[in-house]
Amino acid sequence: MAGGGVEDVYGEDRATEEQLITPWSFSVASGHQLLRDPRHNKGLAFTEAERDAHYIRGLLPPAIVSQEHQEKKIMHNLRSYTVPLHRYVAMMDLQERNERLFYKLLIDNVEELLPVVYTPVVGEACQKYGSIYRRPQGLYISLKDKGKVLEVLKNWPERSIQVIVVTDGERILGLGDLGCQGMGIPVGKLSLYTALGGVRPSACLPITIDVGTNNETLLNDEYYIGLRQRRATGEEYHELLQEFMNAVKQNYGEKVLVQFEDFANHNAFDLLAKYSKSHLVFNDDIQGTASVVLAGLLAALKMIGGGLVDQTYLFLGAGEAGTGIAELIALEMSKHTELPVDDCRKKIWLVDSKGLLVESRKESLQHFKKPFAHEHEELKTLLEAVQSIKPTVLIGTSGVGKTFTQEVIEAMASFNEKPVIFSLSNPTSHSECTAEEAYTWSKGTAVFASGSPFDPVEYEGKTYVPGQSNNAYVFPGFGLGVVISGAIRVHDDMLLAASEALAEEATQENFDKGLIFPPFTNIRKISASIAAKVAAKAYDLGLASRLPRPDDLFKYAESCMYTPLYRSYR
């Protein structure tokens, strides 16, 4: 048995052991079939003996090239592309051709390739997915499949699924409704589950639920690959989701993690609330974002001093990310001070498109905003809110670019020695402000983090390295922790454990550069630490089903992680 209690059919968990394995497909993969199987293909790395044993002599040029040399060549090719989308397409082609080389590349060059396979380039890829679509990379479940969802799931060739990432494409990053073309997001997220969190690729399943799109451009696009109809809503929508969730449990059991991704606010909260009691579900936009931002705040407080409860928080944006972060901050505050969560929420203020959330607006607010509507006069603009509330922490989750203006940041700097400014909206064009603006307008005093990556900034002879509050710090390790413990439900305390584990990874050396997040180069060790803490919390809460509990969860997490080295075939 392998990590997570799922049989390791392909020997992927023991990838570092020097042992001969047989490349089984449905039969022994040999000849032309072996070279077309991305899981077993090694390109020019097949030895003379392997070429004879598997009938591929003559099907490859005579040179034998190591995995390291193949990696060097592909990185050289990728760096020659000037258009980021071309790099994305090249990486997807590699994933479909040679899975192990794809993951080796991603693990070894994570800081360079993360923006290519995920945000910001994946946003453009989703917008153009119909044009760049080559081979199916996941499951598409549409309204046409109502009544047959279980049959559709059974069409997927893998049986031992541990993590599903599912989207309905209605709110892709900050780009809006991309319908069926949102598939790029589950595909990208799951490649990070494997590269950064070590969950085996064969155990990952990307799914897009196509209920139509309200995007007129796509409906009129001759290359659109989804249903050409307006979005289904209400009963029709929820019946399909209900059938999907039931089919997942029926086909894969109780312990498959279903991650909801890029659903619109009105559905995201409802689905999480509805299924969190009966299924193992997680919403990265609400819970993952909150966990990473909380970790960033805990690390930032080590730099500026004081505790969570000593700060005043102001959010621009009161959607699923903003309210999710606010709720997790309040929970962490409550845990460490024993104050009621309601009292902790009073330290947190939110501004939406109509202005500050206040008591007098409560009746008209959506249910997830109501806990943050406090007694205060009505204020219409962010600048008025900053001047009146005088926050120590300003967080942007609005999805609207350039909203942290010079006046706003100068105001933050005027009453804070080190204002904490998180500009979290993706992609880069939707960021509330750039790193350069934050450092320049605050005269180098800001503690800054963003959602999309920014280059280091030089200001008055000093170099500032902006932190990236990227969900990829948390969800791969979180997923691994859930899998290795055999957790049957996700509890908020598991998210707090992930935040605390990530905050502990930031060092003084990082702080000296202005960095509140550790560098991604160390991400697999970070993921193992997060997995160990999350698994420990699952055991403590009685939610873990994998027994007995391993003595050393960190070592156990590392031992369960997929390693993409080529295998020797007999």
XYZ file of C-alpha atoms in Angstrom:
570
model
C 0.000 0.000 0.000
C 1.145 3.556 -0.659
C 0.514 6.978 0.872
C -3.148 7.684 1.511
C -4.080 4.037 1.664
C -4.346 3.673 -2.117
C -2.540 0.802 -3.804
C 0.578 2.063 -5.599
C -0.020 0.233 -8.874
C 2.740 2.003 -10.774
C 5.383 2.056 -8.030
C 5.413 5.854 -8.166
C 5.781 6.371 -4.417
C 8.950 4.293 -4.384
C 10.412 6.125 -7.345
C 13.769 6.739 -5.684
C 14.459 3.037 -5.069
C 16.822 1.338 -7.501
C 14.527 -1.434 -8.579
C 13.429 -2.845 -11.891
C 9.750 -2.429 -12.699
C 7.558 -3.586 -15.554
C 5.843 -0.699 -17.393
C 2.322 -2.117 -17.258
C -0.395 -0.342 -19.182
C -3.497 -2.459 -19.652
C -0.970 -4.902 -21.059
C 2.841 -4.565 -20.995
C 3.568 -1.263 -22.743
C 5.969 -2.015 -25.618
C 7.010 -0.731 -29.016
C 5.214 2.229 -30.497
C 2.601 2.081 -27.707
C 5.291 2.589 -25.037
C 6.577 5.751 -26.748
C 3.007 7.104 -26.900
C 2.295 6.472 -23.203
C 3.198 9.662 -21.261
C 3.455 7.785 -17.961
C 6.148 5.392 -19.193
C 7.797 7.261 -22.070
C 11.401 8.319 -21.355
C 12.191 9.845 -24.753
C 15.826 9.203 -25.687
C 16.672 7.928 -22.171
C 15.815 4.283 -22.997
C 18.949 2.120 -22.666
C 20.132 -0.346 -25.332
C 18.737 -3.235 -23.246
C 15.355 -1.503 -22.816
C 15.151 -0.751 -26.548
C 15.598 -4.462 -27.263
C 13.310 -5.731 -24.491
C 10.438 -3.447 -25.475
C 10.731 -3.525 -29.280
C 11.677 0.124 -29.699
C 15.073 -0.317 -31.391
C 14.910 1.775 -34.546
C 11.880 3.750 -33.370
C 14.269 6.236 -31.690
C 17.469 7.911 -32.889
C 20.552 5.987 -31.636
C 21.674 8.558 -29.022
C 20.952 7.767 -25.358
C 20.264 10.968 -23.420
C 19.878 11.199 -19.619
C 16.843 12.822 -17.957
C 19.083 15.673 -16.719
C 20.281 16.399 -20.245
C 16.712 16.274 -21.586
C 15.732 18.755 -18.885
C 18.570 21.106 -19.857
C 17.515 21.022 -23.531
C 13.835 21.714 -22.825
C 14.637 24.598 -20.463
C 16.839 26.054 -23.209
C 13.919 25.765 -25.659
C 11.406 27.259 -23.204
C 13.645 30.264 -22.517
C 13.853 30.959 -26.238
C 10.113 31.693 -26.417
C 9.269 35.383 -26.064
C 5.494 34.844 -25.772
C 4.465 33.380 -22.350
C 1.520 31.481 -23.868
C 3.941 29.609 -26.159
C 5.759 28.397 -23.035
C 2.456 27.227 -21.566
C 1.573 25.276 -24.736
C 5.072 23.731 -24.811
C 4.716 22.624 -21.173
C 1.267 21.097 -21.804
C 2.670 19.254 -24.845
C 5.476 17.890 -22.665
C 2.978 16.744 -20.004
C 1.040 14.827 -22.667
C 4.229 13.291 -24.062
C 6.507 12.585 -21.087
C 4.906 12.975 -17.658
C 7.992 12.352 -15.538
C 10.120 14.856 -17.464
C 7.334 17.462 -17.140
C 7.285 17.089 -13.332
C 11.086 16.968 -13.054
C 11.231 20.253 -14.975
C 8.560 21.851 -12.808
C 10.117 20.720 -9.506
C 13.676 21.742 -10.420
C 12.688 25.134 -11.925
C 9.669 25.925 -9.795
C 10.163 29.698 -9.458
C 10.610 30.107 -13.218
C 7.855 27.733 -14.362
C 5.155 28.264 -11.718
C 3.918 31.477 -13.416
C 3.805 29.542 -16.723
C 1.714 26.528 -15.675
C -0.368 28.573 -13.244
C -1.133 32.241 -12.632
C -0.727 34.557 -14.493
C -0.224 32.692 -17.833
C -2.949 30.091 -17.170
C -5.497 32.948 -17.293
C -4.619 33.754 -20.891
C -4.531 30.023 -21.663
C -8.130 29.658 -20.418
C -9.241 32.624 -22.515
C -7.777 30.922 -25.609
C -8.379 27.297 -24.549
C -10.634 26.584 -27.534
C -7.837 27.527 -29.931
C -4.994 25.720 -28.133
C -7.028 22.598 -27.182
C -5.216 19.465 -28.352
C -5.993 16.417 -26.233
C -8.473 15.936 -23.376
C -6.689 16.497 -20.057
C -9.576 15.813 -17.688
C -13.278 14.972 -17.554
C -15.983 17.210 -18.963
C -19.394 16.773 -17.346
C -22.152 18.807 -18.991
C -25.909 19.209 -18.709
C -26.129 16.619 -21.504
C -24.780 14.046 -19.031
C -27.570 14.492 -16.455
C -28.573 11.074 -15.205
C -25.305 9.554 -16.476
C -22.656 11.297 -14.338
C -21.567 8.048 -12.676
C -21.060 6.471 -16.124
C -18.946 9.488 -17.151
C -16.741 9.106 -14.055
C -16.284 5.417 -14.867
C -14.911 6.404 -18.295
C -11.834 7.878 -16.600
C -9.123 5.191 -16.873
C -7.809 5.542 -13.291
C -9.676 3.967 -10.380
C -7.604 5.109 -7.377
C -8.371 8.848 -7.304
C -7.317 10.844 -4.229
C -7.821 14.478 -5.312
C -10.383 16.013 -7.697
C -10.239 19.694 -8.657
C -13.554 20.795 -10.181
C -14.706 24.107 -11.677
C -17.813 25.336 -13.461
C -15.781 28.107 -15.107
C -17.960 30.984 -13.912
C -15.265 33.057 -12.189
C -11.865 32.150 -13.590
C -9.209 34.164 -11.698
C -10.233 37.802 -12.198
C -11.310 37.106 -15.790
C -14.950 36.183 -15.240
C -17.072 33.563 -16.975
C -14.954 31.401 -19.306
C -17.371 28.460 -19.347
C -15.923 25.155 -20.489
C -12.547 26.781 -21.182
C -11.945 27.016 -17.440
C -10.456 23.478 -17.651
C -6.982 25.057 -17.654
C -7.455 25.818 -13.934
C -8.087 22.255 -12.610
C -5.322 20.947 -14.906
C -2.878 23.590 -13.620
C -3.844 23.138 -9.951
C -3.399 19.364 -10.105
C 0.002 19.625 -11.780
C 0.986 21.653 -8.676
C -0.547 19.043 -6.346
C 1.946 16.617 -7.882
C 5.013 18.841 -8.385
C 4.786 20.751 -5.097
C 2.812 18.367 -2.879
C 3.903 14.998 -4.231
C 0.391 13.602 -4.819
C 0.760 10.984 -7.572
C -0.397 12.181 -11.030
C -2.452 8.995 -11.488
C -4.394 9.888 -8.307
C -5.413 13.356 -9.605
C -8.528 14.097 -11.668
C -9.349 17.525 -13.225
C -13.070 18.049 -13.922
C -15.039 20.837 -15.587
C -18.796 20.970 -15.112
C -20.283 22.713 -18.140
C -23.664 24.297 -17.460
C -23.312 26.868 -20.269
C -21.814 30.355 -20.234
C -23.100 33.931 -20.110
C -19.997 35.151 -21.952
C -21.347 36.489 -25.274
C -17.890 36.502 -26.863
C -17.529 32.760 -26.241
C -21.086 31.964 -27.336
C -20.292 33.636 -30.663
C -16.785 32.166 -30.977
C -16.622 29.492 -33.694
C -13.793 27.769 -31.779
C -15.612 27.570 -28.409
C -15.530 23.976 -27.105
C -18.410 24.079 -24.602
C -22.225 24.130 -24.551
C -23.573 27.063 -26.558
C -26.277 28.175 -24.161
C -26.801 30.548 -21.243
C -25.804 29.271 -17.806
C -28.230 26.939 -16.070
C -29.172 28.200 -12.599
C -31.355 27.238 -9.676
C -32.745 23.726 -9.462
C -31.278 22.537 -12.770
C -27.764 23.593 -11.685
C -27.965 22.174 -8.155
C -29.437 18.862 -9.327
C -26.416 18.324 -11.614
C -23.993 19.230 -8.788
C -25.839 16.921 -6.383
C -25.640 14.058 -8.877
C -21.924 14.775 -9.381
C -21.112 14.801 -5.653
C -23.068 11.576 -5.064
C -21.377 9.898 -8.044
C -17.899 10.902 -6.781
C -18.541 9.277 -3.408
C -20.091 6.197 -5.039
C -17.211 5.732 -7.475
C -14.182 6.760 -5.378
C -15.332 6.419 -1.781
C -15.401 8.692 1.238
C -11.741 9.780 1.224
C -11.409 11.549 -2.138
C -10.712 15.277 -1.657
C -12.984 17.417 -3.858
C -11.566 20.919 -4.321
C -14.068 23.479 -5.644
C -12.252 25.991 -7.820
C -13.304 29.310 -9.391
C -17.045 29.049 -8.775
C -18.900 32.377 -8.591
C -19.485 33.761 -5.080
C -23.179 32.880 -4.903
C -22.455 29.193 -5.610
C -19.047 28.864 -3.906
C -20.305 29.551 -0.373
C -23.482 27.514 -0.840
C -21.638 24.449 -2.190
C -19.008 24.557 0.560
C -21.658 24.893 3.282
C -23.874 22.212 1.719
C -21.256 19.496 1.188
C -18.713 20.104 3.969
C -20.810 17.998 6.392
C -21.225 15.005 4.071
C -18.120 15.036 1.831
C -14.386 15.761 2.018
C -14.498 19.185 0.331
C -12.237 22.224 0.201
C -12.580 25.555 -1.602
C -9.172 26.989 -2.442
C -10.549 30.462 -3.289
C -12.164 30.769 0.150
C -10.089 28.515 2.423
C -6.746 28.156 0.603
C -6.402 31.898 -0.024
C -7.336 32.570 3.607
C -4.768 30.094 4.891
C -1.914 31.582 2.809
C -2.793 35.179 3.687
C -3.054 34.308 7.382
C 0.412 32.713 7.151
C 1.700 35.901 5.499
C 0.206 38.014 8.291
C 1.695 35.807 11.009
C 5.105 36.131 9.311
C 4.677 39.907 8.787
C 3.941 40.338 12.495
C 7.305 38.757 13.284
C 8.819 41.633 11.278
C 6.757 44.508 12.653
C 5.943 43.176 16.138
C 2.603 42.766 17.885
C -0.011 40.034 17.624
C -2.982 39.435 15.310
C -5.364 40.919 17.867
C -3.341 44.165 18.037
C -3.994 44.991 14.371
C -6.892 46.666 12.567
C -7.729 45.132 9.185
C -9.339 46.752 6.155
C -10.248 44.750 3.053
C -11.082 46.060 -0.389
C -13.279 43.293 -1.773
C -15.915 41.337 0.139
C -16.299 38.273 -2.073
C -15.278 34.689 -1.352
C -11.556 35.490 -0.972
C -12.037 38.595 1.218
C -14.623 37.132 3.585
C -12.778 33.781 3.681
C -9.552 35.482 4.793
C -11.398 37.699 7.277
C -13.154 34.701 8.841
C -9.922 32.707 9.224
C -8.115 35.706 10.799
C -10.983 36.010 13.302
C -10.818 32.260 14.082
C -7.041 32.384 14.664
C -7.420 35.481 16.872
C -10.152 33.769 18.870
C -8.052 30.609 19.275
C -5.095 32.498 20.763
C -6.955 35.054 22.908
C -10.063 33.051 23.893
C -12.170 36.042 22.833
C -15.466 35.128 21.113
C -15.154 35.051 17.312
C -17.790 37.826 17.082
C -15.556 40.183 19.098
C -12.577 39.317 16.884
C -14.583 40.128 13.744
C -14.980 43.700 15.031
C -11.267 44.301 14.311
C -11.942 43.557 10.624
C -13.584 45.989 8.185
C -14.586 45.310 4.572
C -15.258 47.638 1.652
C -17.291 46.341 -1.307
C -18.340 48.068 -4.537
C -20.914 50.192 -2.642
C -18.562 51.269 0.178
C -17.832 50.260 3.751
C -19.879 47.366 5.189
C -21.799 48.967 8.056
C -24.749 48.069 10.274
C -27.182 50.303 8.353
C -26.526 48.286 5.150
C -26.990 44.886 6.821
C -30.441 44.064 5.407
C -29.256 44.406 1.799
C -26.017 42.397 2.241
C -25.368 38.810 1.139
C -25.255 36.389 4.095
C -21.460 35.926 4.014
C -20.876 39.700 4.361
C -23.237 40.287 7.296
C -20.858 39.248 10.150
C -18.501 42.090 9.097
C -21.063 44.916 9.019
C -20.203 47.002 12.119
C -21.500 50.232 13.655
C -20.016 53.150 11.679
C -21.178 55.965 9.454
C -21.564 55.057 5.791
C -18.438 55.690 3.706
C -18.390 55.348 -0.066
C -14.686 55.206 -0.966
C -11.648 53.203 0.109
C -9.684 56.393 0.841
C -12.411 57.620 3.250
C -12.394 54.226 4.975
C -8.585 54.241 5.333
C -8.609 57.774 6.773
C -11.457 57.024 9.192
C -10.550 53.496 10.402
C -6.747 53.913 10.272
C -5.985 50.220 9.576
C -2.557 48.699 10.182
C -3.233 46.028 7.507
C -4.739 46.727 4.061
C -5.756 43.704 1.964
C -7.009 43.825 -1.627
C -9.194 41.014 -2.995
C -11.359 43.149 -5.284
C -10.257 41.837 -8.675
C -10.001 45.491 -9.793
C -6.590 46.885 -10.748
C -5.089 50.203 -9.619
C -7.493 50.647 -6.680
C -4.727 51.138 -4.091
C -4.001 54.661 -5.266
C -1.105 56.881 -4.255
C -3.391 58.716 -1.777
C -4.458 55.429 -0.155
C -0.894 54.133 0.293
C 0.420 57.509 1.462
C -2.412 57.595 4.025
C -1.469 54.078 5.235
C 2.176 55.171 5.576
C 1.218 58.379 7.426
C -0.106 56.586 10.532
C 1.859 53.280 10.361
C 5.591 52.897 10.775
C 5.410 49.716 8.627
C 2.036 49.426 6.884
C 1.158 45.871 5.804
C -0.203 46.015 2.240
C -1.403 42.858 0.477
C -2.491 43.360 -3.125
C -3.854 39.896 -3.881
C -5.973 40.036 -7.040
C -4.894 37.984 -10.070
C -3.701 38.183 -12.772
C -1.095 40.988 -12.608
C -3.278 43.425 -14.564
C -5.955 43.151 -11.839
C -3.549 43.726 -8.930
C -4.691 46.601 -6.668
C -1.194 48.101 -6.953
C 2.240 47.022 -8.129
C 5.174 46.289 -5.842
C 6.946 49.376 -7.170
C 3.963 51.605 -6.330
C 3.659 50.152 -2.819
C 7.353 50.678 -1.987
C 7.678 54.069 -3.708
C 4.507 55.660 -2.326
C 5.185 54.358 1.196
C 8.817 55.566 0.953
C 10.106 52.017 1.418
C 8.177 51.336 4.636
C 5.508 48.932 3.297
C 5.530 45.218 4.099
C 4.139 44.088 0.752
C 2.813 40.874 -0.768
C 0.897 40.267 -3.975
C -1.132 37.496 -5.578
C 0.813 37.440 -8.865
C 4.614 37.642 -8.985
C 6.425 41.006 -9.184
C 10.131 41.568 -9.780
C 12.328 42.974 -6.964
C 12.166 46.771 -6.639
C 15.081 49.136 -6.075
C 14.160 52.220 -4.037
C 16.739 54.740 -2.806
C 19.616 52.286 -3.066
C 17.851 49.398 -1.304
C 16.413 46.301 -3.002
C 12.986 45.129 -1.834
C 11.818 41.619 -2.706
C 8.002 41.438 -2.782
C 6.384 38.326 -1.298
C 3.927 36.371 -3.387
C 0.851 35.277 -1.436
C 0.367 32.301 -3.714
C -2.107 29.556 -2.813
C 0.454 27.082 -4.172
C 2.245 27.446 -0.823
C -0.647 25.763 0.967
C -3.049 23.649 -1.090
C -0.555 20.991 -2.310
C 0.743 20.335 1.217
C -2.766 20.599 2.636
C -4.009 18.009 0.118
C -1.104 15.706 0.886
C -1.858 15.954 4.619
C -5.506 15.062 3.997
C -4.512 12.100 1.783
C -1.839 10.592 4.055
C -4.076 10.776 7.139
C -7.092 9.377 5.291
C -9.110 12.355 6.579
C -12.851 12.117 5.978
C -13.702 15.819 6.514
C -11.938 19.201 6.379
C -12.052 21.204 9.636
C -11.126 24.901 10.043
C -8.458 23.912 12.578
C -6.670 22.010 9.784
C -6.485 25.282 7.791
C -5.107 27.129 10.840
C -2.504 24.366 11.241
C -1.454 24.850 7.590
C -1.113 28.634 8.109
C 0.992 28.228 11.239
C 3.211 25.628 9.532
C 3.847 27.950 6.569
C 4.523 30.988 8.788
C 7.159 28.957 10.661
C 9.062 28.400 7.404
C 9.838 32.114 6.909
C 13.329 32.923 8.271
C 15.135 36.044 9.412
C 17.155 35.858 6.190
C 13.856 36.226 4.264
C 12.731 39.113 6.487
C 16.003 40.993 5.849
C 15.029 41.128 2.158
C 11.473 42.191 3.009
C 10.161 38.704 2.168
C 7.387 37.342 4.371
C 7.060 34.064 2.458
C 9.892 31.529 2.056
C 11.293 31.047 -1.475
C 9.529 28.472 -3.662
C 12.801 26.615 -4.240
C 12.172 24.829 -0.935
C 8.487 24.129 -1.592
C 8.500 20.327 -1.352
C 9.989 20.444 2.156
C 7.470 23.178 3.058
C 4.627 21.023 1.676
C 5.808 18.037 3.735
C 5.838 20.235 6.888
C 2.327 21.520 6.139
C 1.114 17.975 5.372
C 2.516 16.720 8.695
C 0.797 19.504 10.691
C -2.518 19.084 8.823
C -2.415 15.294 9.266
C -1.579 15.687 12.980
C -4.601 17.969 13.408
C -6.821 15.460 11.542
C -5.673 12.741 13.970
C -6.223 15.029 16.991
C -9.767 15.824 15.827
C -10.592 12.157 15.227
C -11.085 12.774 11.487
C -8.219 10.559 10.276
C -8.968 7.016 9.107
C -5.449 5.816 8.316
C -4.406 3.798 11.352
C -2.142 3.334 13.166
C -0.919 6.946 13.238
C 2.676 7.115 11.872
C 5.265 8.000 14.543
C 6.958 10.712 12.459
C 4.394 12.400 10.217
C 6.965 14.632 8.484
C 9.095 11.646 7.418
C 5.963 9.723 6.480
C 4.742 12.654 4.327
C 8.114 12.811 2.555
C 8.070 9.045 1.965
C 4.637 9.297 0.292
C 5.676 12.028 -2.154
C 5.872 11.196 -5.857
C 9.366 11.550 -7.325
C 9.623 12.015 -11.102
C 12.932 10.219 -11.753
C 12.938 7.806 -14.686
C 12.526 4.135 -13.813
C 14.565 1.224 -15.177
C 12.433 -1.194 -17.223
C 12.956 -4.901 -17.586
